[in-house]
Coordinates of C-alpha atoms and ligand atoms in Angstrom, one line a residue:
M10 CA 66.0 -11.4 -1.2
Q11 CA 63.4 -10.8 1.4
T12 CA 61.0 -13.2 3.2
L13 CA 57.7 -11.9 3.8
T14 CA 56.3 -14.2 6.8
S15 CA 52.7 -14.2 8.1
Y16 CA 52.0 -12.6 11.6
V17 CA 49.4 -16.0 12.6
Q18 CA 48.3 -17.2 16.2
G19 CA 50.7 -14.6 18.1
Q20 CA 53.9 -14.8 15.6
W21 CA 55.8 -14.5 12.4
K22 CA 56.1 -17.3 10.6
P23 CA 57.5 -17.8 7.5
G24 CA 55.0 -20.1 4.4
T25 CA 56.7 -23.8 3.1
G26 CA 56.7 -24.6 0.0
S27 CA 56.3 -22.6 -3.4
A28 CA 57.2 -19.2 -2.8
V29 CA 56.0 -15.6 -5.1
T30 CA 58.6 -14.2 -6.7
L31 CA 57.4 -9.8 -5.6
V32 CA 59.2 -7.0 -7.8
N33 CA 60.1 -3.4 -8.8
P34 CA 58.0 -3.4 -11.4
T35 CA 60.1 -0.4 -12.4
S36 CA 63.5 -2.0 -12.9
E37 CA 62.2 -5.4 -12.3
A38 CA 64.3 -6.8 -9.9
A39 CA 63.3 -9.2 -7.8
L40 CA 62.3 -7.5 -4.3
A41 CA 60.9 -10.6 -1.9
Q42 CA 59.1 -13.7 -2.0
C43 CA 55.9 -14.6 0.3
S44 CA 54.6 -18.1 0.9
S45 CA 51.7 -18.8 3.0
G46 CA 52.3 -23.3 2.9
G47 CA 51.8 -24.9 5.9
L48 CA 49.6 -22.6 7.7
D49 CA 46.6 -23.7 10.4
W50 CA 44.1 -21.9 8.7
S51 CA 41.3 -23.5 11.4
G52 CA 43.5 -22.0 13.9
I53 CA 44.4 -18.7 12.5
L54 CA 40.6 -18.5 12.2
R55 CA 40.7 -20.1 16.5
H56 CA 42.6 -16.9 17.7
A57 CA 40.6 -14.8 16.1
R58 CA 37.6 -15.8 17.1
E59 CA 38.4 -16.9 20.8
V60 CA 41.5 -14.7 21.2
G61 CA 40.5 -11.2 19.4
G62 CA 36.8 -11.5 18.8
P63 CA 36.5 -11.5 22.6
A64 CA 38.9 -9.2 23.4
L65 CA 37.6 -5.9 21.5
R66 CA 33.9 -6.9 22.2
A67 CA 35.5 -6.1 26.0
L68 CA 36.2 -2.3 25.1
T69 CA 33.5 -0.2 24.2
F70 CA 33.5 1.9 21.0
A71 CA 35.4 4.8 22.8
E72 CA 38.4 2.5 23.1
R73 CA 38.2 0.7 20.0
G74 CA 38.1 4.5 18.8
V75 CA 42.2 5.3 20.6
L76 CA 43.5 2.2 19.3
L77 CA 42.9 3.0 15.8
K78 CA 43.7 7.1 16.8
N79 CA 46.9 4.8 18.1
L80 CA 47.5 2.8 14.3
S81 CA 46.7 6.0 12.4
N82 CA 49.5 7.2 14.6
A83 CA 51.9 4.5 14.2
L84 CA 52.0 4.8 10.4
H85 CA 52.1 8.3 10.2
A86 CA 55.7 8.2 11.8
A87 CA 56.9 5.4 9.4
R88 CA 55.1 6.9 6.9
E89 CA 58.4 8.1 5.0
E90 CA 59.5 4.8 5.1
L91 CA 56.1 3.2 4.0
I92 CA 55.7 5.6 0.6
E93 CA 59.3 4.3 -0.1
L94 CA 58.9 0.5 -0.3
S95 CA 55.8 1.8 -2.1
I96 CA 57.9 3.0 -4.7
Q97 CA 60.0 -0.5 -5.1
N98 CA 57.9 -2.2 -4.9
A99 CA 54.9 -0.7 -5.9
G100 CA 56.2 1.5 -8.8
T101 CA 54.4 4.7 -7.3
T102 CA 55.7 7.9 -7.6
R103 CA 56.0 9.8 -4.5
S104 CA 52.4 11.3 -4.8
D105 CA 50.7 8.4 -5.8
A106 CA 52.4 6.9 -2.7
K107 CA 50.5 9.4 -0.6
F108 CA 47.4 8.7 -2.5
D109 CA 47.0 5.0 0.0
I110 CA 49.3 5.5 2.8
D111 CA 47.9 8.9 4.0
G112 CA 44.5 7.6 2.8
A113 CA 45.7 4.8 5.5
I114 CA 46.3 6.7 8.1
G115 CA 43.4 9.0 7.5
T116 CA 40.9 6.6 8.0
L117 CA 42.3 5.0 10.6
A118 CA 41.6 8.6 12.0
A119 CA 38.4 9.7 10.6
Y120 CA 37.0 6.1 11.9
A121 CA 39.2 6.8 15.2
Q122 CA 36.4 10.3 15.9
Y123 CA 33.4 7.4 15.1
G124 CA 34.7 5.9 18.2
A125 CA 34.8 8.5 20.3
E126 CA 31.4 9.7 19.5
L127 CA 30.1 6.8 20.6
G128 CA 31.8 7.1 24.2
S129 CA 31.3 3.9 26.1
K130 CA 28.6 2.0 24.0
K131 CA 28.4 -1.8 23.0
I132 CA 25.1 -1.9 21.2
L133 CA 24.3 0.2 18.4
A134 CA 20.9 1.6 18.2
D135 CA 19.5 0.5 13.9
G136 CA 17.1 3.4 13.1
E137 CA 14.1 5.3 15.8
G138 CA 12.6 2.4 18.5
V139 CA 8.6 2.0 17.4
Q140 CA 5.7 2.0 20.0
L141 CA 4.4 -1.8 19.8
G142 CA 0.9 -2.6 22.4
R143 CA -1.8 -0.4 23.1
S144 CA 0.6 2.3 25.3
P145 CA 4.5 2.5 25.1
R146 CA 5.9 -0.2 27.4
F147 CA 5.6 -2.6 25.1
F148 CA 8.8 -0.7 22.3
G149 CA 10.1 -2.4 19.6
Q150 CA 13.9 -1.1 18.1
H151 CA 16.6 -2.5 16.1
V152 CA 20.3 -2.5 17.3
L153 CA 23.2 -3.8 15.5
V154 CA 25.5 -6.0 17.9
P155 CA 29.4 -7.8 17.1
R156 CA 29.3 -10.6 15.7
L157 CA 31.6 -13.2 16.9
G158 CA 33.3 -14.7 14.1
A159 CA 37.1 -12.6 12.2
A160 CA 36.9 -10.9 9.4
V161 CA 38.2 -11.9 6.4
H162 CA 39.9 -9.4 4.0
V163 CA 41.5 -10.0 1.1
N164 CA 42.6 -7.2 -1.1
A165 CA 43.3 -5.7 -4.4
F166 CA 47.2 -5.1 -5.2
N167 CA 46.4 -1.6 -6.3
F168 CA 46.1 0.0 -2.8
P169 CA 47.9 -2.4 0.4
A170 CA 48.1 0.9 3.0
W171 CA 44.3 1.8 2.4
N172 CA 42.7 -1.2 1.3
M173 CA 44.1 -2.8 4.0
M174 CA 43.0 0.1 6.8
E175 CA 40.2 1.3 5.6
K176 CA 38.7 -2.5 6.1
A177 CA 40.3 -2.8 9.6
A178 CA 39.3 0.4 10.3
C179 CA 34.9 -0.4 10.3
A180 CA 35.8 -4.6 11.2
L181 CA 38.4 -3.3 14.8
L182 CA 35.4 -0.6 15.1
S183 CA 33.0 -3.3 15.3
A184 CA 35.2 -5.9 17.9
S185 CA 35.9 -8.3 14.3
P186 CA 39.0 -9.4 14.4
V187 CA 40.7 -8.9 11.0
I188 CA 42.5 -11.7 8.6
E189 CA 44.8 -9.4 6.7
K190 CA 45.4 -10.6 3.1
P191 CA 47.2 -7.7 0.6
G192 CA 47.3 -8.2 -2.6
T193 CA 50.7 -9.6 -3.5
P194 CA 52.2 -8.3 -6.3
T195 CA 52.9 -5.1 -4.1
A196 CA 52.7 -6.9 -0.9
M197 CA 55.7 -5.1 1.1
V198 CA 54.2 -2.6 1.8
A199 CA 51.2 -4.5 3.5
W200 CA 53.6 -6.2 4.9
R201 CA 55.5 -3.7 6.2
A202 CA 52.9 -1.8 7.6
A203 CA 50.9 -4.4 8.8
Q204 CA 54.4 -5.1 11.3
V205 CA 53.8 -1.5 11.7
A206 CA 50.4 -1.5 13.2
L207 CA 50.9 -4.9 15.4
A208 CA 54.1 -3.2 17.0
S209 CA 53.0 0.1 18.0
G210 CA 51.0 -2.3 20.3
A211 CA 47.5 -0.4 20.1
L212 CA 45.8 -4.5 18.9
P213 CA 45.3 -6.7 21.3
E214 CA 46.3 -10.0 21.0
G215 CA 44.3 -11.7 18.2
A216 CA 42.8 -8.7 16.5
F217 CA 44.7 -9.1 13.9
Q218 CA 46.4 -11.7 11.7
F219 CA 47.8 -10.7 8.8
V220 CA 48.4 -13.4 5.7
A221 CA 51.6 -13.0 3.2
G222 CA 50.5 -15.1 -0.1
S223 CA 47.3 -17.1 -0.9
I224 CA 44.7 -17.1 1.7
S225 CA 42.3 -19.7 -0.6
P226 CA 42.6 -22.6 1.8
I227 CA 40.9 -20.4 4.8
F228 CA 37.6 -20.7 3.0
D229 CA 37.0 -24.4 3.3
H230 CA 36.5 -23.9 7.7
L231 CA 34.5 -20.8 7.5
T232 CA 31.6 -20.8 9.6
S233 CA 28.2 -18.2 9.2
Q234 CA 30.0 -16.1 12.4
D235 CA 32.2 -15.3 10.1
S236 CA 32.7 -12.0 7.0
V237 CA 34.4 -11.6 4.1
A238 CA 35.3 -8.3 2.6
F239 CA 36.8 -8.8 -0.6
T240 CA 38.1 -6.4 -3.2
G241 CA 39.5 -7.3 -7.1
S242 CA 38.6 -8.1 -10.0
S243 CA 35.0 -10.3 -10.8
V244 CA 36.8 -13.4 -12.6
T245 CA 38.1 -14.0 -8.7
A246 CA 34.3 -12.7 -6.4
A247 CA 33.2 -15.0 -8.8
L248 CA 34.3 -18.1 -7.3
L249 CA 35.1 -17.0 -4.0
K250 CA 30.9 -16.7 -4.4
A251 CA 30.3 -20.7 -5.6
T252 CA 32.8 -21.3 -2.9
P253 CA 30.4 -23.7 -0.2
A254 CA 31.6 -21.4 3.0
V255 CA 28.9 -18.5 1.2
V256 CA 26.4 -21.1 -0.3
Q257 CA 26.1 -23.7 1.7
R258 CA 26.8 -21.6 5.1
N259 CA 26.0 -18.4 3.8
V260 CA 29.2 -16.7 5.6
R261 CA 28.7 -13.2 4.8
L262 CA 30.9 -12.2 1.8
N263 CA 31.0 -8.0 0.9
V264 CA 32.1 -7.4 -2.7
E265 CA 34.1 -4.6 -4.7
A266 CA 35.4 -5.4 -7.8
D267 CA 35.6 -3.8 -11.4
S268 CA 34.0 -0.8 -12.6
L269 CA 34.0 1.1 -16.0
N270 CA 33.9 4.4 -14.6
A271 CA 31.9 7.4 -15.8
A272 CA 32.4 10.9 -16.6
V273 CA 29.9 13.4 -18.7
L274 CA 30.5 16.4 -19.5
G275 CA 27.0 17.9 -19.8
P276 CA 25.9 19.8 -23.0
D277 CA 25.6 23.5 -21.2
V278 CA 29.4 23.0 -20.1
E279 CA 31.1 25.7 -22.7
P280 CA 34.7 26.0 -22.8
G281 CA 36.7 27.9 -20.5
S282 CA 34.3 27.4 -18.0
E283 CA 35.4 26.5 -14.5
T284 CA 33.5 23.0 -14.8
Y285 CA 34.4 22.4 -18.3
S286 CA 37.9 22.7 -16.7
L287 CA 37.4 20.9 -13.5
F288 CA 36.3 17.8 -15.9
L289 CA 39.6 18.2 -17.7
A290 CA 42.3 18.0 -15.2
N291 CA 40.1 15.6 -13.1
V292 CA 39.3 13.0 -16.1
A293 CA 43.5 13.2 -16.9
Q294 CA 43.9 12.9 -13.1
D295 CA 41.7 9.8 -13.2
M296 CA 43.8 8.0 -15.7
T297 CA 46.9 8.7 -14.4
Q298 CA 47.0 8.5 -10.5
K299 CA 48.2 5.5 -8.9
T300 CA 49.0 5.1 -13.6
G301 CA 45.5 3.8 -13.9
Q302 CA 45.2 1.2 -11.2
K303 CA 42.6 3.0 -9.4
C304 CA 38.4 1.0 -8.8
T305 CA 37.2 4.6 -8.9
A306 CA 39.5 5.7 -12.2
V307 CA 37.2 7.0 -15.3
R308 CA 37.0 4.6 -17.6
R309 CA 34.4 6.2 -20.1
V310 CA 34.4 9.5 -21.0
F311 CA 30.8 11.0 -22.5
V312 CA 30.8 13.7 -24.6
P313 CA 28.4 15.5 -26.6
K314 CA 28.7 15.4 -30.8
G315 CA 30.0 17.1 -32.8
R316 CA 33.1 17.7 -29.4
E317 CA 34.1 15.0 -28.9
R318 CA 37.5 15.4 -31.5
A319 CA 37.8 19.4 -29.6
V320 CA 37.6 17.4 -25.8
A321 CA 40.4 14.8 -27.2
D322 CA 42.4 17.0 -28.1
D323 CA 42.3 19.5 -25.0
L324 CA 42.6 15.8 -23.2
V325 CA 46.2 15.4 -25.1
A326 CA 47.3 18.6 -24.0
D327 CA 46.9 17.4 -20.5
L328 CA 48.4 14.0 -20.9
K329 CA 51.3 14.9 -22.6
R330 CA 52.3 17.4 -19.5
I331 CA 52.5 14.1 -18.1
H332 CA 56.5 12.3 -17.8
V333 CA 56.4 9.1 -17.2
G334 CA 59.0 7.5 -16.0
D335 CA 61.4 6.2 -13.0
P336 CA 58.4 7.1 -10.4
A337 CA 61.5 8.0 -7.9
E338 CA 62.8 10.5 -10.0
Q339 CA 61.5 14.4 -9.2
T340 CA 59.9 15.1 -12.5
T341 CA 58.4 12.2 -13.7
R342 CA 54.8 12.7 -12.4
M343 CA 53.3 8.4 -14.0
G344 CA 55.5 5.0 -13.1
P345 CA 54.7 2.1 -14.2
L346 CA 52.1 -1.0 -14.1
A347 CA 52.5 -2.9 -10.8
S348 CA 52.9 -6.4 -12.9
A349 CA 54.0 -8.2 -15.8
S350 CA 50.9 -9.4 -15.6
Q351 CA 49.4 -6.1 -15.3
L352 CA 50.7 -4.6 -18.0
Q353 CA 50.1 -8.2 -20.7
D354 CA 46.0 -7.4 -19.5
V355 CA 46.8 -4.0 -20.8
I356 CA 48.4 -4.2 -23.2
A357 CA 46.0 -6.2 -24.8
G358 CA 43.0 -4.4 -24.0
I359 CA 44.4 -1.4 -25.0
A360 CA 44.1 -3.1 -28.4
R361 CA 40.9 -4.5 -28.4
L362 CA 39.4 -0.8 -27.3
E363 CA 41.6 0.5 -30.3
K364 CA 39.6 -1.8 -32.8
A365 CA 36.7 0.2 -31.9
G366 CA 38.1 3.5 -32.0
T367 CA 41.2 6.0 -32.9
L368 CA 43.8 7.0 -30.8
A369 CA 44.4 10.3 -29.7
C370 CA 47.4 9.3 -27.6
G371 CA 49.5 6.0 -26.3
G372 CA 48.9 3.4 -27.7
A373 CA 49.4 -0.9 -27.2
A374 CA 53.3 -1.2 -26.2
R375 CA 55.6 -1.2 -23.6
A376 CA 56.5 3.3 -23.5
R377 CA 60.3 1.6 -22.2
E378 CA 62.1 -1.0 -22.8
R379 CA 63.0 -2.0 -18.7
G380 CA 60.6 -1.7 -16.3
Y381 CA 56.1 -2.2 -17.0
F382 CA 55.6 1.0 -18.7
V383 CA 52.9 2.5 -21.0
A384 CA 51.6 5.9 -22.1
P385 CA 48.1 7.4 -20.9
T386 CA 45.6 6.6 -24.1
L387 CA 43.1 7.9 -24.7
V388 CA 40.6 6.3 -27.4
L389 CA 38.1 7.7 -29.7
A390 CA 35.6 5.8 -30.0
R391 CA 34.4 4.5 -33.7
E392 CA 31.0 3.9 -32.4
A393 CA 29.9 5.3 -28.8
G394 CA 27.3 1.6 -28.4
A395 CA 30.4 -0.3 -29.4
D396 CA 30.7 -3.5 -26.6
V397 CA 33.9 -3.1 -26.0
F398 CA 33.9 0.2 -24.1
H399 CA 31.2 -1.0 -21.6
A400 CA 32.5 -4.3 -20.9
E401 CA 36.0 -4.6 -20.2
E402 CA 37.3 -3.0 -17.6
V403 CA 41.8 -1.8 -19.1
F404 CA 43.0 -1.3 -15.9
G405 CA 45.5 1.2 -16.8
P406 CA 46.4 5.0 -17.5
V407 CA 42.9 4.4 -20.6
A408 CA 40.2 5.4 -21.7
S409 CA 37.8 6.4 -24.0
I410 CA 35.7 8.9 -25.3
L411 CA 32.3 8.2 -25.6
P412 CA 29.5 11.3 -28.0
Y413 CA 26.5 10.7 -27.2
G414 CA 23.0 13.2 -28.9
S415 CA 20.2 13.3 -26.4
T416 CA 20.0 12.6 -23.0
A417 CA 17.9 10.0 -24.0
E418 CA 20.5 8.4 -25.9
L419 CA 22.9 9.1 -23.0
V420 CA 20.9 7.3 -20.5
P421 CA 21.4 3.6 -21.5
L422 CA 25.1 4.0 -22.4
V423 CA 26.0 5.0 -19.2
A424 CA 23.5 2.1 -17.6
R425 CA 25.1 -0.3 -19.7
G426 CA 28.2 -0.5 -17.5
A427 CA 26.3 -2.3 -15.7
G428 CA 27.0 -0.9 -11.9
A429 CA 30.0 0.7 -11.4
L430 CA 31.2 2.4 -7.7
V431 CA 31.0 6.4 -9.0
G432 CA 29.8 8.2 -11.4
S433 CA 30.6 12.0 -12.3
I434 CA 28.8 14.3 -14.0
Y435 CA 29.6 17.6 -15.0
S436 CA 26.8 20.5 -15.5
N437 CA 26.1 23.7 -14.3
D438 CA 21.9 22.2 -15.9
S439 CA 20.3 21.7 -12.8
A440 CA 17.3 19.9 -14.8
F441 CA 20.0 18.2 -17.0
V442 CA 21.5 16.7 -13.4
Q443 CA 18.4 15.7 -11.5
T444 CA 17.2 13.8 -14.4
M445 CA 21.2 12.6 -14.4
V446 CA 20.5 11.3 -10.7
L447 CA 17.2 9.7 -10.8
E448 CA 17.5 7.6 -13.8
L449 CA 21.9 6.7 -13.5
A450 CA 22.0 6.5 -9.8
P451 CA 20.3 2.8 -9.5
W452 CA 23.7 1.9 -11.7
H453 CA 25.8 4.1 -8.8
G454 CA 27.2 3.3 -5.1
R455 CA 28.4 7.5 -5.4
M456 CA 27.6 10.1 -8.3
W457 CA 29.6 13.5 -8.3
L458 CA 28.0 16.1 -9.4
G459 CA 31.1 19.0 -10.2
S460 CA 29.9 22.4 -11.3
D461 CA 30.4 25.7 -10.8
K462 CA 29.6 26.1 -7.9
M463 CA 31.9 23.3 -5.7
A464 CA 34.7 23.1 -8.2
E465 CA 37.2 25.8 -6.1
Q466 CA 36.7 22.7 -3.4
S467 CA 36.4 20.5 -4.4
L468 CA 38.0 16.7 -4.3
P469 CA 38.0 14.5 -7.1
P470 CA 35.8 12.2 -7.9
G471 CA 38.2 9.1 -7.6
M472 CA 38.9 10.1 -3.9
V473 CA 37.2 7.3 -1.8
L474 CA 36.2 9.6 1.4
P475 CA 34.7 7.6 5.0
A476 CA 33.1 9.2 5.2
L477 CA 30.5 8.3 2.1
V478 CA 29.5 4.6 0.8
H479 CA 32.3 3.0 -1.8
G480 CA 30.9 0.3 -3.3
G481 CA 28.1 -0.5 -6.4
P482 CA 25.9 -2.4 -8.4
G483 CA 26.6 -5.1 -10.2
R484 CA 29.1 -5.3 -11.9
A485 CA 31.0 -3.5 -9.2
G486 CA 30.7 -6.5 -7.2
G487 CA 27.0 -5.8 -5.1
G488 CA 29.0 -4.2 -2.1
E489 CA 29.1 -1.8 0.3
E490 CA 32.2 0.0 2.5
L491 CA 32.3 2.8 4.6
G492 CA 30.5 4.9 4.7
G493 CA 30.7 6.7 7.9
L494 CA 28.7 4.3 10.5
R495 CA 27.4 2.0 7.8
G496 CA 30.7 0.3 7.5
L497 CA 30.4 -1.2 10.3
A498 CA 26.7 -2.5 9.6
F499 CA 28.4 -5.7 7.8
Y500 CA 30.9 -6.9 10.5
M501 CA 28.0 -6.1 13.3
Q502 CA 24.4 -8.7 13.0
R503 CA 21.0 -5.9 13.2
T504 CA 18.8 -8.1 15.7
A505 CA 15.0 -6.8 16.5
L506 CA 13.8 -6.5 20.4
A507 CA 10.7 -6.4 21.6
G508 CA 10.1 -5.3 25.0
F509 CA 9.9 -2.6 27.9
K510 CA 11.0 0.5 26.6
G511 CA 13.2 0.4 29.9
V512 CA 14.6 -2.1 29.4
L513 CA 16.0 -1.5 25.9
S514 CA 16.9 2.1 27.6
D515 CA 18.9 -0.1 29.9
L516 CA 21.4 -1.0 26.9
L517 CA 20.9 1.9 24.6
P518 CA 22.1 4.3 26.9
S519 CA 22.5 8.2 24.7
Ligands
LIG3 P1 42.5 -9.8 -7.9 O1 43.0 -11.4 -9.2 O2 41.0 -10.6 -7.8 O3 43.1 -10.4 -6.9 C1 42.3 -9.7 -5.5 C2 42.8 -10.4 -4.7 O4 42.3 -11.8 -4.2 C3 44.3 -10.6 -4.2 O5 45.0 -10.9 -3.0 C4 44.3 -11.8 -5.2 O6 45.9 -12.4 -4.2 C5 43.7 -12.2 -4.0 N1 42.8 -14.2 -5.3 C6 42.9 -14.2 -6.3 N2 42.6 -15.3 -6.3 C7 42.2 -15.6 -5.5 C8 41.3 -16.9 -4.0 N3 40.8 -18.3 -5.7 N4 40.9 -17.4 -3.8 C9 40.9 -16.7 -2.7 N5 41.7 -14.7 -2.5 C10 41.7 -15.1 -4.2 O7 42.6 -8.8 -8.3 P2 43.6 -7.6 -8.7 O8 43.9 -8.1 -9.9 O9 44.8 -7.5 -7.2 O10 43.3 -6.7 -8.5 C11 42.4 -5.7 -9.4 C12 41.8 -5.7 -9.9 O11 40.8 -5.2 -8.1 C13 40.9 -4.5 -11.1 O12 39.6 -5.8 -11.5 C14 40.0 -3.7 -9.9 O13 38.7 -3.1 -10.7 C15 40.0 -4.1 -8.3 N6 39.6 -3.4 -7.8 C16 38.3 -3.0 -6.8 C17 37.7 -1.8 -5.8 C18 36.2 -1.8 -5.2 O14 36.7 -0.8 -4.0 N7 35.7 -1.7 -6.6 C19 39.2 -2.1 -5.3 C20 41.1 -2.1 -5.7 C21 40.5 -3.1 -6.8 P3 47.3 -12.6 -5.2 O15 47.3 -11.6 -5.2 O16 48.3 -13.6 -3.9 O17 46.8 -13.6 -6.5

């Protein structure tokens, strides 16, 4: 069995004490183990702050962009090996593995390009300057400067490569040294990707450290220039928000958490239309891609009252075509859940949804004797207002159909998700779309507007793009990542400068 080591203070080190075992979720065979016992947490942070930080800050944005491009190339060269590991340790099909790994490679490349465009700058202007005195000689300008601490990244199990590199891309471009901790059940992919990244020589020493296993003890050592970007459940997020590091020392914390993403079929969308086909394809893909273990997956499907049966039948027809099985086999379209505890949670969650509706397909049972398999599961709600549909994220290939009568009824129902990463609206009626955006955008980090006009070119709503903000209010954690250069702000200090306009211009060469 392989031992996953941590890369800390310039070397790969095994942890001590009791280890967690990682398995192949298809066969349930043990693959590896890891532990972070015995690591020197204050030493790791010191290494980031005193070695990695100064080395990154010595570089311009363009030079850090080159660093990201080199990382992207190194991961691309190891792509096949990483895909294979993902199939084994995360239970992903080849296509789902590519979604994660190509997402990592692409996001690094996108931020490399942002770096190239920023050129020789080391400070960013934040918005336009403003005249403060009688003449423009006394001028004000907000700027963003790199912070001096470490960027601690705590990631979820479902995107071991993308989650690691989308956060790292923003942090490294901002000159923040990274301490990465992936979700343990699928950490083999992240571990190997980290090895590839470090072996590439692209990174100055101290710019990237990697912890396999628990990272909780590091919170006792964080200080106010450090930042934590967390992706995971709202339960863990609540624990982190309550740590003295956050409450007393004001360590920055960005949270990307649960989300009961909605897909709304507009009343104007006729069966057989382009928008209707797009709606069906996206919902079926969202439910089954990565076995539904996607924070942006659709969980609540809102359908005009009276059409719920027909929509369920159409979706079931699509879902029945999805072959569930060993992800290593080419005919398989959906693999197992990533871990035994995921299987337990998803089965229990389906059972709770089922009590408030009827099953259109799937159900609360293992789909195979061995491995963490469940079938794609669609629940038809008896009562769209039942709490369970709006409060419980079942993190698997599971969604519910919720009928709505009018726009006035629909809006508060969608809002009961209490904050989401992405909401998708399918309609060609611009008045309906406008109402949806005005009423529902405050509950969303991103709204995806599906229509006949963009159907052919569109990327699905579940896909997170580097150029658009990822994150959402309320239940989704209240955080924000990516969004082009917006993603850098979390790792930088916004400072208002007031002084002679010439001095400010020298600081911010165009
Ligand atoms: P999780 O159990 O909350 O774990 C997330 C991360 O936190 C893991 O790395 C975990 O480490 C770590 N962790 C757990 N307890 C901790 C503690 N006390 N102190 C510090 N770190 C701690 O979530 P998960 O099961 O991995 O992921 C599934 C959840 O993530 C779902 O709810 C999903 O919606 C959400 N998610 C959200 C997004 C988003 O962008 N909004 C993206 C993906 C997933 P171990 O693995 O070692 O326990």
